CSV table of C-alpha atoms and ligand atoms in Angstrom, one decimal:
chain,number,residue,atom,x,y,z
I,122,UNK,CA,-89.3,-1.7,-6.5
I,123,UNK,CA,-92.1,-3.8,-5.1
I,124,UNK,CA,-94.0,-2.9,-2.0
I,125,UNK,CA,-96.4,-5.5,-0.6
I,126,UNK,CA,-99.4,-4.7,1.6
I,127,UNK,CA,-101.1,-7.6,3.3
I,128,UNK,CA,-103.8,-7.7,5.9
I,129,UNK,CA,-107.4,-8.8,6.7
I,130,UNK,CA,-110.5,-7.6,5.0
I,131,UNK,CA,-111.5,-4.0,5.7
I,132,UNK,CA,-108.1,-2.9,7.2
I,133,UNK,CA,-107.9,-0.2,4.6
I,134,UNK,CA,-105.4,-1.8,2.3
I,135,UNK,CA,-107.0,-0.5,-0.9
I,136,UNK,CA,-107.1,3.2,0.1
I,137,UNK,CA,-103.7,3.0,1.5
I,138,UNK,CA,-102.1,1.2,-1.4
I,139,UNK,CA,-103.7,3.6,-3.9
I,140,UNK,CA,-102.5,6.7,-2.0
I,141,UNK,CA,-99.1,5.3,-1.4
I,142,UNK,CA,-98.7,4.4,-5.1
I,143,UNK,CA,-99.8,8.0,-6.1
I,144,UNK,CA,-97.4,9.5,-3.6
I,145,UNK,CA,-94.5,7.4,-4.9
I,146,UNK,CA,-95.6,7.8,-8.6
I,147,UNK,CA,-95.7,4.0,-9.1
I,148,UNK,CA,-98.4,1.4,-10.0
I,149,UNK,CA,-101.1,0.1,-7.8
I,150,UNK,CA,-102.0,-3.6,-8.2
I,151,UNK,CA,-104.8,-5.5,-6.5
I,152,UNK,CA,-104.3,-9.3,-6.3
I,153,UNK,CA,-107.8,-9.9,-4.9
I,154,UNK,CA,-109.3,-8.5,-8.1
I,155,UNK,CA,-107.7,-11.5,-10.0
I,156,UNK,CA,-109.3,-14.0,-7.6
I,157,UNK,CA,-112.6,-12.1,-8.1
I,158,UNK,CA,-112.3,-12.3,-11.9
I,159,UNK,CA,-111.9,-16.1,-11.9
I,160,UNK,CA,-114.7,-16.5,-9.3
I,161,UNK,CA,-117.0,-14.3,-11.5
I,162,UNK,CA,-116.2,-16.4,-14.5
I,163,UNK,CA,-116.9,-19.6,-12.6
I,164,UNK,CA,-120.2,-18.3,-11.3
I,165,UNK,CA,-121.3,-17.1,-14.7
I,166,UNK,CA,-120.7,-20.6,-16.1
I,167,UNK,CA,-121.9,-22.5,-13.1
I,168,UNK,CA,-118.6,-24.3,-12.8
I,169,UNK,CA,-117.3,-26.3,-9.9
I,170,UNK,CA,-113.6,-26.8,-8.9
I,171,UNK,CA,-112.8,-29.4,-11.5
I,172,UNK,CA,-114.3,-27.4,-14.3
I,173,UNK,CA,-112.5,-24.3,-13.2
I,174,UNK,CA,-109.2,-26.2,-13.5
I,175,UNK,CA,-110.0,-27.9,-16.7
I,176,UNK,CA,-112.1,-25.3,-18.6
I,177,UNK,CA,-111.3,-21.9,-17.3
I,178,UNK,CA,-107.6,-21.8,-16.3
I,179,UNK,CA,-106.0,-23.2,-19.5
I,180,UNK,CA,-107.3,-20.6,-21.9
I,181,UNK,CA,-107.8,-17.8,-19.5
I,182,UNK,CA,-107.0,-14.4,-21.0
I,183,UNK,CA,-106.9,-11.8,-18.2
I,184,UNK,CA,-106.0,-8.3,-19.4
I,185,UNK,CA,-104.9,-5.7,-16.8
I,186,UNK,CA,-104.8,-2.0,-17.6
I,187,UNK,CA,-103.7,0.4,-15.0
I,188,UNK,CA,-104.0,4.2,-15.4
I,189,UNK,CA,-106.1,6.1,-12.9
I,190,UNK,CA,-107.4,2.8,-11.6
I,191,UNK,CA,-106.9,-0.9,-12.2
I,192,UNK,CA,-109.2,-2.2,-14.9
I,193,UNK,CA,-109.7,-5.9,-15.8
I,194,UNK,CA,-110.9,-7.8,-18.8
I,195,UNK,CA,-111.6,-11.5,-19.1
I,196,UNK,CA,-111.5,-13.0,-22.5
I,197,UNK,CA,-112.1,-9.5,-24.0
I,198,UNK,CA,-115.0,-8.5,-21.8
I,199,UNK,CA,-114.5,-5.7,-19.2
I,200,UNK,CA,-115.4,-6.9,-15.7
I,201,UNK,CA,-113.8,-4.1,-13.5
I,202,UNK,CA,-117.1,-3.3,-11.7
I,203,UNK,CA,-118.8,-6.7,-11.9
I,204,UNK,CA,-116.1,-8.4,-9.8
I,205,UNK,CA,-117.3,-6.3,-6.8
I,206,UNK,CA,-120.7,-8.0,-6.8
I,207,UNK,CA,-121.7,-9.4,-3.4
I,208,UNK,CA,-122.2,-12.9,-4.9
I,209,UNK,CA,-118.5,-12.9,-5.9
I,210,UNK,CA,-117.5,-11.8,-2.4
I,211,UNK,CA,-119.6,-14.6,-0.9
I,212,UNK,CA,-118.3,-17.4,-3.1
I,213,UNK,CA,-114.7,-16.4,-3.6
I,214,UNK,CA,-113.4,-18.3,-0.5
I,215,UNK,CA,-113.6,-21.7,-2.2
I,216,UNK,CA,-112.2,-20.5,-5.5
I,217,UNK,CA,-109.1,-18.9,-3.9
I,218,UNK,CA,-108.3,-22.2,-2.1
I,219,UNK,CA,-107.7,-24.1,-5.4
I,220,UNK,CA,-103.9,-24.5,-5.8
I,221,UNK,CA,-104.1,-24.2,-9.6
I,222,UNK,CA,-106.0,-20.9,-9.3
I,223,UNK,CA,-103.4,-19.5,-6.9
I,224,UNK,CA,-100.6,-20.6,-9.1
I,225,UNK,CA,-102.2,-18.9,-12.1
I,226,UNK,CA,-102.8,-15.7,-10.2
I,227,UNK,CA,-99.3,-15.7,-8.8
I,228,UNK,CA,-97.8,-16.1,-12.3
I,229,UNK,CA,-99.9,-13.2,-13.7
I,230,UNK,CA,-98.9,-11.0,-10.8
I,231,UNK,CA,-95.2,-11.8,-11.1
I,232,UNK,CA,-95.2,-11.3,-14.8
I,233,UNK,CA,-97.0,-8.0,-14.5
I,234,UNK,CA,-94.6,-6.7,-11.8
I,235,UNK,CA,-91.5,-7.7,-13.7
I,236,UNK,CA,-89.6,-4.5,-14.6
I,237,UNK,CA,-92.2,-2.3,-13.0
I,238,UNK,CA,-92.4,-0.4,-9.7
I,239,UNK,CA,-95.6,-1.5,-7.9
I,240,UNK,CA,-97.5,-1.4,-4.7
I,241,UNK,CA,-99.4,-4.7,-4.5
I,242,UNK,CA,-102.1,-5.6,-2.0
I,243,UNK,CA,-103.5,-8.9,-0.9
I,244,UNK,CA,-103.2,-11.7,1.7
I,245,UNK,CA,-100.0,-13.5,0.7
I,246,UNK,CA,-98.1,-10.9,-1.3
I,247,UNK,CA,-95.1,-10.6,1.1
I,248,UNK,CA,-95.2,-14.1,2.4
I,249,UNK,CA,-95.6,-16.1,-0.9
I,250,UNK,CA,-95.7,-14.2,-4.1
I,251,UNK,CA,-93.0,-11.5,-3.6
I,252,UNK,CA,-90.9,-12.8,-0.6
I,253,UNK,CA,-88.0,-10.6,-1.9
I,254,UNK,CA,-90.1,-7.4,-2.1
I,255,UNK,CA,-88.2,-4.2,-1.3
I,256,UNK,CA,-90.7,-3.3,1.5
I,257,UNK,CA,-93.4,-5.4,3.2
I,258,UNK,CA,-96.3,-3.9,5.2
I,259,UNK,CA,-98.9,-5.8,7.2
I,260,UNK,CA,-101.9,-3.6,7.9
I,261,UNK,CA,-104.6,-4.4,10.3
I,262,UNK,CA,-107.2,-2.7,12.6
I,263,UNK,CA,-109.6,-3.9,15.2
I,264,UNK,CA,-112.6,-6.0,14.1
I,265,UNK,CA,-115.1,-3.3,15.3
I,266,UNK,CA,-113.2,-0.6,13.5
I,267,UNK,CA,-113.1,-2.6,10.2
I,268,UNK,CA,-116.8,-3.3,10.5
I,269,UNK,CA,-117.5,0.3,11.2
I,270,UNK,CA,-115.5,1.4,8.1
I,271,UNK,CA,-117.2,-1.2,5.9
I,272,UNK,CA,-120.7,0.0,7.0
I,273,UNK,CA,-119.8,3.6,6.2
I,274,UNK,CA,-118.6,2.5,2.8
I,275,UNK,CA,-121.8,0.6,2.1
I,276,UNK,CA,-124.0,3.4,3.3
I,277,UNK,CA,-122.1,5.9,1.1
I,278,UNK,CA,-122.9,3.7,-1.9
I,279,UNK,CA,-126.6,3.8,-0.9
I,280,UNK,CA,-126.6,0.2,0.3
I,281,UNK,CA,-128.1,-1.2,3.5
I,282,UNK,CA,-125.6,-2.1,6.3
I,283,UNK,CA,-126.3,-3.8,9.6
I,284,UNK,CA,-123.3,-3.5,11.9
I,285,UNK,CA,-123.5,-6.9,13.5
I,286,UNK,CA,-124.1,-8.7,10.2
I,287,UNK,CA,-121.2,-6.9,8.6
I,288,UNK,CA,-119.0,-7.6,11.6
I,289,UNK,CA,-119.9,-11.3,11.5
I,290,UNK,CA,-119.2,-11.5,7.8
I,291,UNK,CA,-115.7,-9.9,8.2
I,292,UNK,CA,-114.9,-12.2,11.2
I,293,UNK,CA,-115.9,-15.2,9.0
I,294,UNK,CA,-113.6,-14.0,6.2
I,295,UNK,CA,-110.8,-13.5,8.7
I,296,UNK,CA,-111.1,-17.1,9.8
I,297,UNK,CA,-111.2,-18.5,6.3
I,298,UNK,CA,-108.3,-16.3,5.1
I,299,UNK,CA,-106.0,-17.1,8.1
I,300,UNK,CA,-107.0,-20.8,8.7
I,301,UNK,CA,-106.7,-22.1,5.2
I,302,UNK,CA,-103.8,-24.5,4.4
I,303,UNK,CA,-102.6,-22.8,1.3
I,304,UNK,CA,-101.1,-19.3,1.5
I,305,UNK,CA,-102.9,-18.3,4.7
I,306,UNK,CA,-103.0,-14.7,5.8
I,307,UNK,CA,-100.0,-14.1,8.0
I,308,UNK,CA,-97.5,-11.4,8.9
I,309,UNK,CA,-94.7,-11.8,6.4
I,310,UNK,CA,-91.1,-12.0,7.6
I,311,UNK,CA,-89.5,-8.5,7.8
I,312,UNK,CA,-92.9,-6.7,7.4
I,313,UNK,CA,-93.7,-3.4,9.1
I,314,UNK,CA,-96.7,-4.2,11.3
I,315,UNK,CA,-99.2,-1.3,11.5
I,316,UNK,CA,-102.4,-1.4,13.5
I,317,UNK,CA,-104.3,1.6,12.0
I,318,UNK,CA,-107.4,1.5,14.3
I,319,UNK,CA,-106.6,5.0,15.5
I,320,UNK,CA,-104.6,6.3,12.5
I,321,UNK,CA,-105.7,8.3,9.5
I,322,UNK,CA,-104.5,7.3,6.0
I,323,UNK,CA,-102.0,10.2,6.1
I,324,UNK,CA,-100.6,9.1,9.4
I,325,UNK,CA,-100.3,5.5,8.1
I,326,UNK,CA,-98.5,6.7,5.0
I,327,UNK,CA,-96.1,8.8,7.1
I,328,UNK,CA,-95.1,5.6,9.0
I,329,UNK,CA,-94.5,3.7,5.8
I,330,UNK,CA,-92.5,6.5,4.3
I,331,UNK,CA,-90.4,6.8,7.4
I,332,UNK,CA,-89.8,3.0,7.2
I,333,UNK,CA,-88.8,3.3,3.5
I,334,UNK,CA,-86.6,6.3,4.1
I,335,UNK,CA,-84.9,4.9,7.2
I,336,UNK,CA,-83.8,2.0,5.1
I,337,UNK,CA,-82.5,4.3,2.4
I,338,UNK,CA,-80.5,6.6,4.6
L,185,LIG,O1,-109.0,-8.1,-1.2
L,185,LIG,P1,-110.4,-8.6,-1.5
L,185,LIG,O2,-111.3,-8.5,-0.4
L,185,LIG,O3,-110.9,-8.1,-2.8
L,185,LIG,O4,-110.1,-10.2,-1.7
L,185,LIG,C1,-111.2,-11.1,-1.9
L,185,LIG,C2,-110.8,-12.5,-1.4
L,185,LIG,O5,-109.7,-13.0,-2.2
L,185,LIG,C3,-110.4,-12.6,0.0
L,185,LIG,O6,-111.5,-13.0,0.8
L,185,LIG,C4,-109.3,-13.6,0.1
L,185,LIG,C5,-108.9,-13.7,-1.4
L,185,LIG,N1,-107.5,-13.3,-1.6
L,185,LIG,C6,-106.5,-14.2,-1.4
L,185,LIG,O7,-106.8,-15.4,-1.1
L,185,LIG,N2,-105.2,-13.9,-1.7
L,185,LIG,C7,-104.9,-12.6,-2.1
L,185,LIG,N3,-103.6,-12.4,-2.3
L,185,LIG,C8,-105.9,-11.7,-2.3
L,185,LIG,C9,-107.2,-12.0,-2.0
C-alpha cells in the first residue's frame, strides 16, 4: 500500500505522515530529504548544475534506513541532520528543478517503495511519482497559520524567528514550488483535499482514516 501526502511548506505533512505511518504500522518516507541530500553534496563541493549532472548523479550512493526515523547516508557518510541546514533550504530550489535530479530521486523512491507499505510525503508524490497510489492526500493550511507553526518550531529549537520574514520565505517557496515547469506542486487527481488550518493532527488523521475505511467497506 502506498499513501501519498503532498502540499506546500509548513502544512504539517511531516508530523502527519509520521503519525499516520505509526498508526498504520507502515514506513514513513520523506522525498524532500533526498533533494536535500543532493543539494548538500552540491554545496559541499561548490558544484553548479552541469557538475551535479556529470559528477554527482552517476556515482551517487544514497543509503536510506528507516526505523524510528528516516536516516540518510551519502557515499557512506551520515547526513540525516546536516540536510536540515538553512543553507540547504535556501539553495534547494534550483537543484530540485534539474530534470536529471528529479529522475534520480523518483527512481530511488520507487525502488524503495517496491514491495513495501509506505506513507510518502512531498510535492509531486501523488501527481508524478506514484500516480497509482492506494490513497492520495493533499494537505494545506493558510499562509499565516503555516508561518505561525514554523515560528513556533524554530523557537522551540532555540532559534530566532521573525513572523513576517518567515511568512515571506514560505510564500516565496510556495511560488517556486507551484510555478516551476517540472513536477509543480498541484492537487493530484483523486486526492483527499484537507485544509488543516483549524484542525489538530488527530482530527486530520481521523479524516484520512475515514477516507481509507470508506473505500475499504
Ligand atoms: O519537504 P521539504 O521542505 O524538506 O522539501 C524541500 C524542498 O524540496 C522544497 O522546497 C521543494 C523540494 N521538493 C520537491 O521539489 N519535490 C518533492 N517531492 C519534495 C520536495
